[in-house]
PDB file of C-alpha atoms and ligand atoms in Angstrom:
ATOM      1  CA  MET A  13     -45.178 103.592 314.597  1.00 95.00           C
ATOM      2  CA  LYS A  14     -40.929 102.784 312.423  1.00 97.00           C
ATOM      3  CA  PRO A  15     -41.028 100.226 310.125  1.00 98.00           C
ATOM      4  CA  ILE A  16     -39.516  97.248 309.983  1.00 98.00           C
ATOM      5  CA  PHE A  17     -37.615  97.231 306.389  1.00 98.00           C
ATOM      6  CA  VAL A  18     -37.145  94.246 304.451  1.00 99.00           C
ATOM      7  CA  LEU A  19     -34.792  94.521 301.774  1.00 99.00           C
ATOM      8  CA  ASN A  20     -33.717  92.178 298.675  1.00 99.00           C
ATOM      9  CA  GLY A  21     -30.519  91.813 296.684  1.00 98.00           C
ATOM     10  CA  PRO A  22     -29.050  91.178 293.253  1.00 98.00           C
ATOM     11  CA  ASN A  23     -31.386  88.859 291.084  1.00 98.00           C
ATOM     12  CA  LEU A  24     -34.683  88.223 293.249  1.00 98.00           C
ATOM     13  CA  ASN A  25     -36.891  90.315 291.101  1.00 98.00           C
ATOM     14  CA  ARG A  26     -37.065  87.186 289.321  1.00 97.00           C
ATOM     15  CA  LEU A  27     -37.604  85.035 292.393  1.00 97.00           C
ATOM     16  CA  GLY A  28     -40.128  82.249 291.100  1.00 96.00           C
ATOM     17  CA  ARG A  29     -40.160  83.057 287.457  1.00 93.00           C
ATOM     18  CA  ARG A  30     -36.326  81.029 287.513  1.00 90.00           C
ATOM     19  CA  GLU A  31     -34.783  77.943 289.736  1.00 92.00           C
ATOM     20  CA  PRO A  32     -38.040  76.603 290.765  1.00 93.00           C
ATOM     21  CA  ALA A  33     -35.810  73.548 292.352  1.00 91.00           C
ATOM     22  CA  ILE A  34     -34.113  75.603 294.159  1.00 91.00           C
ATOM     23  CA  TYR A  35     -36.322  78.994 294.980  1.00 93.00           C
ATOM     24  CA  GLY A  36     -39.371  77.528 294.854  1.00 94.00           C
ATOM     25  CA  THR A  37     -42.047  78.956 292.502  1.00 96.00           C
ATOM     26  CA  THR A  38     -43.921  82.535 294.686  1.00 97.00           C
ATOM     27  CA  THR A  39     -42.701  85.268 292.836  1.00 98.00           C
ATOM     28  CA  LEU A  40     -41.155  88.958 295.058  1.00 98.00           C
ATOM     29  CA  GLU A  41     -45.128  90.289 294.847  1.00 98.00           C
ATOM     30  CA  GLU A  42     -46.288  87.214 296.676  1.00 98.00           C
ATOM     31  CA  VAL A  43     -43.456  87.718 299.180  1.00 98.00           C
ATOM     32  CA  GLU A  44     -44.276  91.844 299.936  1.00 98.00           C
ATOM     33  CA  GLN A  45     -47.815  90.741 301.025  1.00 98.00           C
ATOM     34  CA  LEU A  46     -46.542  88.090 302.685  1.00 98.00           C
ATOM     35  CA  CYS A  47     -45.050  90.432 304.615  1.00 98.00           C
ATOM     36  CA  ARG A  48     -47.201  92.563 305.091  1.00 98.00           C
ATOM     37  CA  ALA A  49     -50.451  90.344 306.189  1.00 98.00           C
ATOM     38  CA  ALA A  50     -47.958  89.139 308.865  1.00 98.00           C
ATOM     39  CA  SER A  51     -47.027  92.391 309.764  1.00 98.00           C
ATOM     40  CA  GLY A  52     -50.728  93.315 310.741  1.00 97.00           C
ATOM     41  CA  GLU A  53     -49.993  97.211 312.100  1.00 97.00           C
ATOM     42  CA  ARG A  54     -46.231  97.419 312.337  1.00 98.00           C
ATOM     43  CA  PRO A  55     -45.420  99.193 308.489  1.00 98.00           C
ATOM     44  CA  ILE A  56     -43.316  97.256 306.134  1.00 98.00           C
ATOM     45  CA  VAL A  57     -41.151  99.208 303.966  1.00 98.00           C
ATOM     46  CA  PHE A  58     -40.851  96.444 300.767  1.00 99.00           C
ATOM     47  CA  ARG A  59     -37.528  96.760 298.291  1.00 98.00           C
ATOM     48  CA  GLN A  60     -35.447  94.668 295.805  1.00 99.00           C
ATOM     49  CA  THR A  61     -32.393  96.321 294.068  1.00 98.00           C
ATOM     50  CA  ASN A  62     -29.694  94.716 292.049  1.00 98.00           C
ATOM     51  CA  SER A  63     -27.516  97.364 292.886  1.00 98.00           C
ATOM     52  CA  GLU A  64     -25.182  97.467 296.102  1.00 98.00           C
ATOM     53  CA  GLU A  65     -25.411 101.559 296.673  1.00 98.00           C
ATOM     54  CA  SER A  66     -29.119 101.328 296.881  1.00 98.00           C
ATOM     55  CA  LEU A  67     -28.822  98.166 299.239  1.00 98.00           C
ATOM     56  CA  ILE A  68     -26.576  99.962 301.291  1.00 98.00           C
ATOM     57  CA  ASN A  69     -28.553 103.540 301.030  1.00 98.00           C
ATOM     58  CA  TRP A  70     -31.448 101.392 302.523  1.00 98.00           C
ATOM     59  CA  VAL A  71     -29.936 100.377 304.991  1.00 98.00           C
ATOM     60  CA  HIS A  72     -29.283 104.335 305.507  1.00 98.00           C
ATOM     61  CA  GLU A  73     -32.535 104.944 305.463  1.00 98.00           C
ATOM     62  CA  ALA A  74     -33.597 101.948 308.016  1.00 98.00           C
ATOM     63  CA  ILE A  75     -30.435 103.174 310.651  1.00 98.00           C
ATOM     64  CA  ASP A  76     -32.934 106.343 310.350  1.00 96.00           C
ATOM     65  CA  GLU A  77     -36.243 106.185 310.259  1.00 97.00           C
ATOM     66  CA  GLY A  78     -37.048 101.850 310.721  1.00 98.00           C
ATOM     67  CA  CYS A  79     -36.767  99.417 313.546  1.00 98.00           C
ATOM     68  CA  GLY A  80     -35.910  96.306 312.714  1.00 98.00           C
ATOM     69  CA  ILE A  81     -33.479  95.585 309.510  1.00 98.00           C
ATOM     70  CA  ILE A  82     -35.366  91.688 307.446  1.00 99.00           C
ATOM     71  CA  ILE A  83     -32.152  91.480 304.540  1.00 99.00           C
ATOM     72  CA  ASN A  84     -31.795  88.647 302.136  1.00 98.00           C
ATOM     73  CA  PRO A  85     -28.453  90.176 300.129  1.00 98.00           C
ATOM     74  CA  ALA A  86     -28.365  88.178 297.554  1.00 98.00           C
ATOM     75  CA  ALA A  87     -24.566  87.841 295.878  1.00 98.00           C
ATOM     76  CA  PHE A  88     -23.552  90.393 298.592  1.00 98.00           C
ATOM     77  CA  THR A  89     -24.216  88.417 301.746  1.00 98.00           C
ATOM     78  CA  PHE A  90     -20.887  86.345 300.608  1.00 98.00           C
ATOM     79  CA  THR A  91     -19.512  89.770 299.155  1.00 97.00           C
ATOM     80  CA  SER A  92     -20.015  92.894 300.462  1.00 98.00           C
ATOM     81  CA  LEU A  93     -17.887  94.596 303.231  1.00 98.00           C
ATOM     82  CA  ALA A  94     -19.533  97.620 302.744  1.00 98.00           C
ATOM     83  CA  LEU A  95     -22.843  96.329 303.336  1.00 98.00           C
ATOM     84  CA  LEU A  96     -21.195  94.831 306.594  1.00 98.00           C
ATOM     85  CA  ASP A  97     -19.915  98.045 307.864  1.00 98.00           C
ATOM     86  CA  ALA A  98     -23.832  99.990 306.889  1.00 98.00           C
ATOM     87  CA  LEU A  99     -25.641  97.016 309.075  1.00 98.00           C
ATOM     88  CA  LYS A 100     -23.343  97.773 311.551  1.00 98.00           C
ATOM     89  CA  MET A 101     -24.320 101.447 312.154  1.00 98.00           C
ATOM     90  CA  PHE A 102     -27.815 100.032 313.063  1.00 98.00           C
ATOM     91  CA  ASP A 103     -28.603 100.059 316.585  1.00 96.00           C
ATOM     92  CA  GLY A 104     -31.772  97.683 316.223  1.00 97.00           C
ATOM     93  CA  PRO A 105     -32.240  94.157 315.010  1.00 98.00           C
ATOM     94  CA  VAL A 106     -31.358  92.206 312.021  1.00 98.00           C
ATOM     95  CA  ILE A 107     -32.058  88.690 310.966  1.00 98.00           C
ATOM     96  CA  GLU A 108     -29.968  87.581 307.508  1.00 98.00           C
ATOM     97  CA  PHE A 109     -32.745  85.682 305.315  1.00 98.00           C
ATOM     98  CA  HIS A 110     -32.251  82.954 302.779  1.00 98.00           C
ATOM     99  CA  ILE A 111     -34.814  81.335 300.590  1.00 98.00           C
ATOM    100  CA  SER A 112     -32.511  78.094 300.070  1.00 96.00           C
ATOM    101  CA  ASN A 113     -30.843  76.750 303.221  1.00 96.00           C
ATOM    102  CA  ILE A 114     -26.689  78.135 302.017  1.00 96.00           C
ATOM    103  CA  HIS A 115     -25.206  75.831 303.776  1.00 95.00           C
ATOM    104  CA  LYS A 116     -26.438  73.050 302.115  1.00 93.00           C
ATOM    105  CA  ARG A 117     -24.597  74.325 299.364  1.00 89.00           C
ATOM    106  CA  GLU A 118     -21.670  74.424 297.281  1.00 89.00           C
ATOM    107  CA  PRO A 119     -19.093  76.162 299.960  1.00 90.00           C
ATOM    108  CA  ILE A 120     -18.930  79.529 298.092  1.00 90.00           C
ATOM    109  CA  TYR A 121     -22.540  80.213 299.380  1.00 90.00           C
ATOM    110  CA  HIS A 122     -20.916  79.293 303.113  1.00 92.00           C
ATOM    111  CA  ARG A 123     -19.288  82.607 304.738  1.00 94.00           C
ATOM    112  CA  SER A 124     -20.979  85.024 305.306  1.00 97.00           C
ATOM    113  CA  TYR A 125     -19.980  88.770 305.430  1.00 98.00           C
ATOM    114  CA  VAL A 126     -23.630  89.924 307.004  1.00 98.00           C
ATOM    115  CA  SER A 127     -24.386  87.263 309.738  1.00 98.00           C
ATOM    116  CA  MET A 128     -21.041  89.027 311.312  1.00 98.00           C
ATOM    117  CA  ARG A 129     -23.715  91.225 311.939  1.00 98.00           C
ATOM    118  CA  ALA A 130     -26.771  89.449 312.356  1.00 98.00           C
ATOM    119  CA  ASP A 131     -28.659  88.496 315.034  1.00 98.00           C
ATOM    120  CA  ALA A 132     -30.063  85.515 313.611  1.00 98.00           C
ATOM    121  CA  VAL A 133     -30.562  83.317 310.333  1.00 98.00           C
ATOM    122  CA  MET A 134     -32.989  82.009 308.881  1.00 98.00           C
ATOM    123  CA  ALA A 135     -32.472  80.165 305.688  1.00 98.00           C
ATOM    124  CA  GLY A 136     -34.485  76.600 303.683  1.00 97.00           C
ATOM    125  CA  LEU A 137     -37.319  78.284 304.650  1.00 98.00           C
ATOM    126  CA  GLY A 138     -38.304  78.551 301.353  1.00 97.00           C
ATOM    127  CA  ALA A 139     -40.008  81.854 299.810  1.00 97.00           C
ATOM    128  CA  THR A 140     -42.943  82.251 302.550  1.00 97.00           C
ATOM    129  CA  GLY A 141     -40.572  81.656 305.654  1.00 98.00           C
ATOM    130  CA  TYR A 142     -40.516  85.265 305.256  1.00 98.00           C
ATOM    131  CA  ALA A 143     -43.526  86.312 306.834  1.00 98.00           C
ATOM    132  CA  ALA A 144     -42.143  84.190 309.608  1.00 98.00           C
ATOM    133  CA  ALA A 145     -38.989  86.251 309.391  1.00 98.00           C
ATOM    134  CA  VAL A 146     -41.233  89.472 309.985  1.00 98.00           C
ATOM    135  CA  ARG A 147     -43.174  87.828 313.186  1.00 98.00           C
ATOM    136  CA  CYS A 148     -39.734  86.990 314.938  1.00 98.00           C
ATOM    137  CA  MET A 149     -38.731  90.515 313.847  1.00 98.00           C
ATOM    138  CA  LEU A 150     -41.592  92.035 315.285  1.00 98.00           C
ATOM    139  CA  ASP A 151     -41.010  90.269 318.542  1.00 98.00           C
ATOM    140  CA  MET A 152     -36.991  91.261 318.393  1.00 98.00           C
ATOM    141  CA  VAL A 153     -38.661  94.690 318.425  1.00 98.00           C
ATOM    142  CA  ALA A 154     -40.773  93.822 321.235  1.00 96.00           C
ATOM    143  CA  ALA A 155     -38.427  92.122 323.620  1.00 95.00           C
ATOM    144  CA  ARG A 156     -36.086  95.461 323.025  1.00 86.00           C
ATOM    145  CA  PRO A 157     -34.875  96.024 326.953  1.00 70.00           C
ATOM    146  CA  ALA A 158     -34.521  99.792 326.339  1.00 64.00           C
ATOM    147  CA  ALA A 159     -37.875 100.235 324.371  1.00 57.00           C
ATOM    148  CA  ALA A 160     -39.783  98.758 326.983  1.00 52.00           C
ATOM    149  CA  MET A 161     -38.499 100.474 329.888  1.00 54.00           C
ATOM    150  CA  ALA A 162     -38.408 103.791 328.765  1.00 59.00           C
ATOM    151  CA  ALA A 163     -41.506 103.307 326.866  1.00 58.00           C
ATOM    152  CA  LEU A 164     -40.004 104.493 323.321  1.00 64.00           C
ATOM    153  CA  PRO A 165     -42.100 105.090 320.752  1.00 67.00           C
ATOM    154  CA  ILE A 166     -39.590 101.892 317.948  1.00 69.00           C
TER     155      ILE A 166
HETATM  156  O1  LIG B 209     -31.677  81.611 299.134  1.00 94.81           O
HETATM  157  C1  LIG B 209     -31.831  82.978 299.316  1.00 94.81           C
HETATM  158  O2  LIG B 209     -32.282  83.952 299.202  1.00 94.81           O
HETATM  159  C2  LIG B 209     -29.983  83.590 298.414  1.00 94.81           C
HETATM  160  O3  LIG B 209     -29.612  84.426 299.370  1.00 94.81           O
HETATM  161  C3  LIG B 209     -30.503  83.518 297.152  1.00 94.81           C
HETATM  162  C4  LIG B 209     -29.250  84.226 295.872  1.00 94.81           C
HETATM  163  C5  LIG B 209     -27.427  83.124 296.302  1.00 94.81           C
HETATM  164  O4  LIG B 209     -27.417  83.800 295.691  1.00 94.81           O
HETATM  165  C6  LIG B 209     -27.559  82.932 297.999  1.00 94.81           C
HETATM  166  O5  LIG B 209     -26.411  82.370 297.561  1.00 94.81           O
HETATM  167  C7  LIG B 209     -29.363  82.607 298.661  1.00 94.81           C
HETATM  168  C8  LIG B 209     -29.241  84.385 294.973  1.00 94.81           C
HETATM  169  C9  LIG B 209     -30.879  84.589 294.444  1.00 94.81           C
HETATM  170  C10 LIG B 209     -30.628  84.545 292.875  1.00 94.81           C
HETATM  171  O6  LIG B 209     -31.880  85.437 292.204  1.00 94.81           O
HETATM  172  C11 LIG B 209     -32.407  83.840 291.440  1.00 94.81           C
HETATM  173  C12 LIG B 209     -34.354  84.489 292.424  1.00 94.81           C
HETATM  174  C13 LIG B 209     -35.119  83.850 291.837  1.00 94.81           C
HETATM  175  C14 LIG B 209     -34.835  82.496 290.832  1.00 94.81           C
HETATM  176  C15 LIG B 209     -33.160  82.495 289.950  1.00 94.81           C
HETATM  177  C16 LIG B 209     -32.733  82.721 291.251  1.00 94.81           C
END
């Protein structure tokens, strides 16, 4: 069974330890556990990086091996055409996820390149909202017409 890739961008390794008023107190390790609990039998590849290159390489990995991508690109959301280009190569469902509601924040956080490819955008649900993203992704993967019609191993 192909895994869901849950990819996290720069500084999110500090989650739960900085700016709790915006990002809460849940750590990224706890987020990973929540995602695994929510995914049931579907495997999860859960990663974080501070490097744009690594994030892009992991999207390439998902193109070859994944059934869906949940991505919190953090600051790369607003800067990286290269990340957008990589996501455009992915065939399956993409959820853009943000812990905070980026639209409630300063205008610099309002223009997302990743949204130009994402099938869904989730923002403002807090760190525990990752579990909701996984549940939605399971539905999106199951609903894929090509997979359902051809009974492909998704
Ligand atoms: O709300 C989100 O998930 C964000 O993607 C987080 C990014 C921010 O640039 C986006 O606008 C929204 C920044 C993450 C900064 O990393 C921190 C992690 C923990 C505590 C403080 C900052």
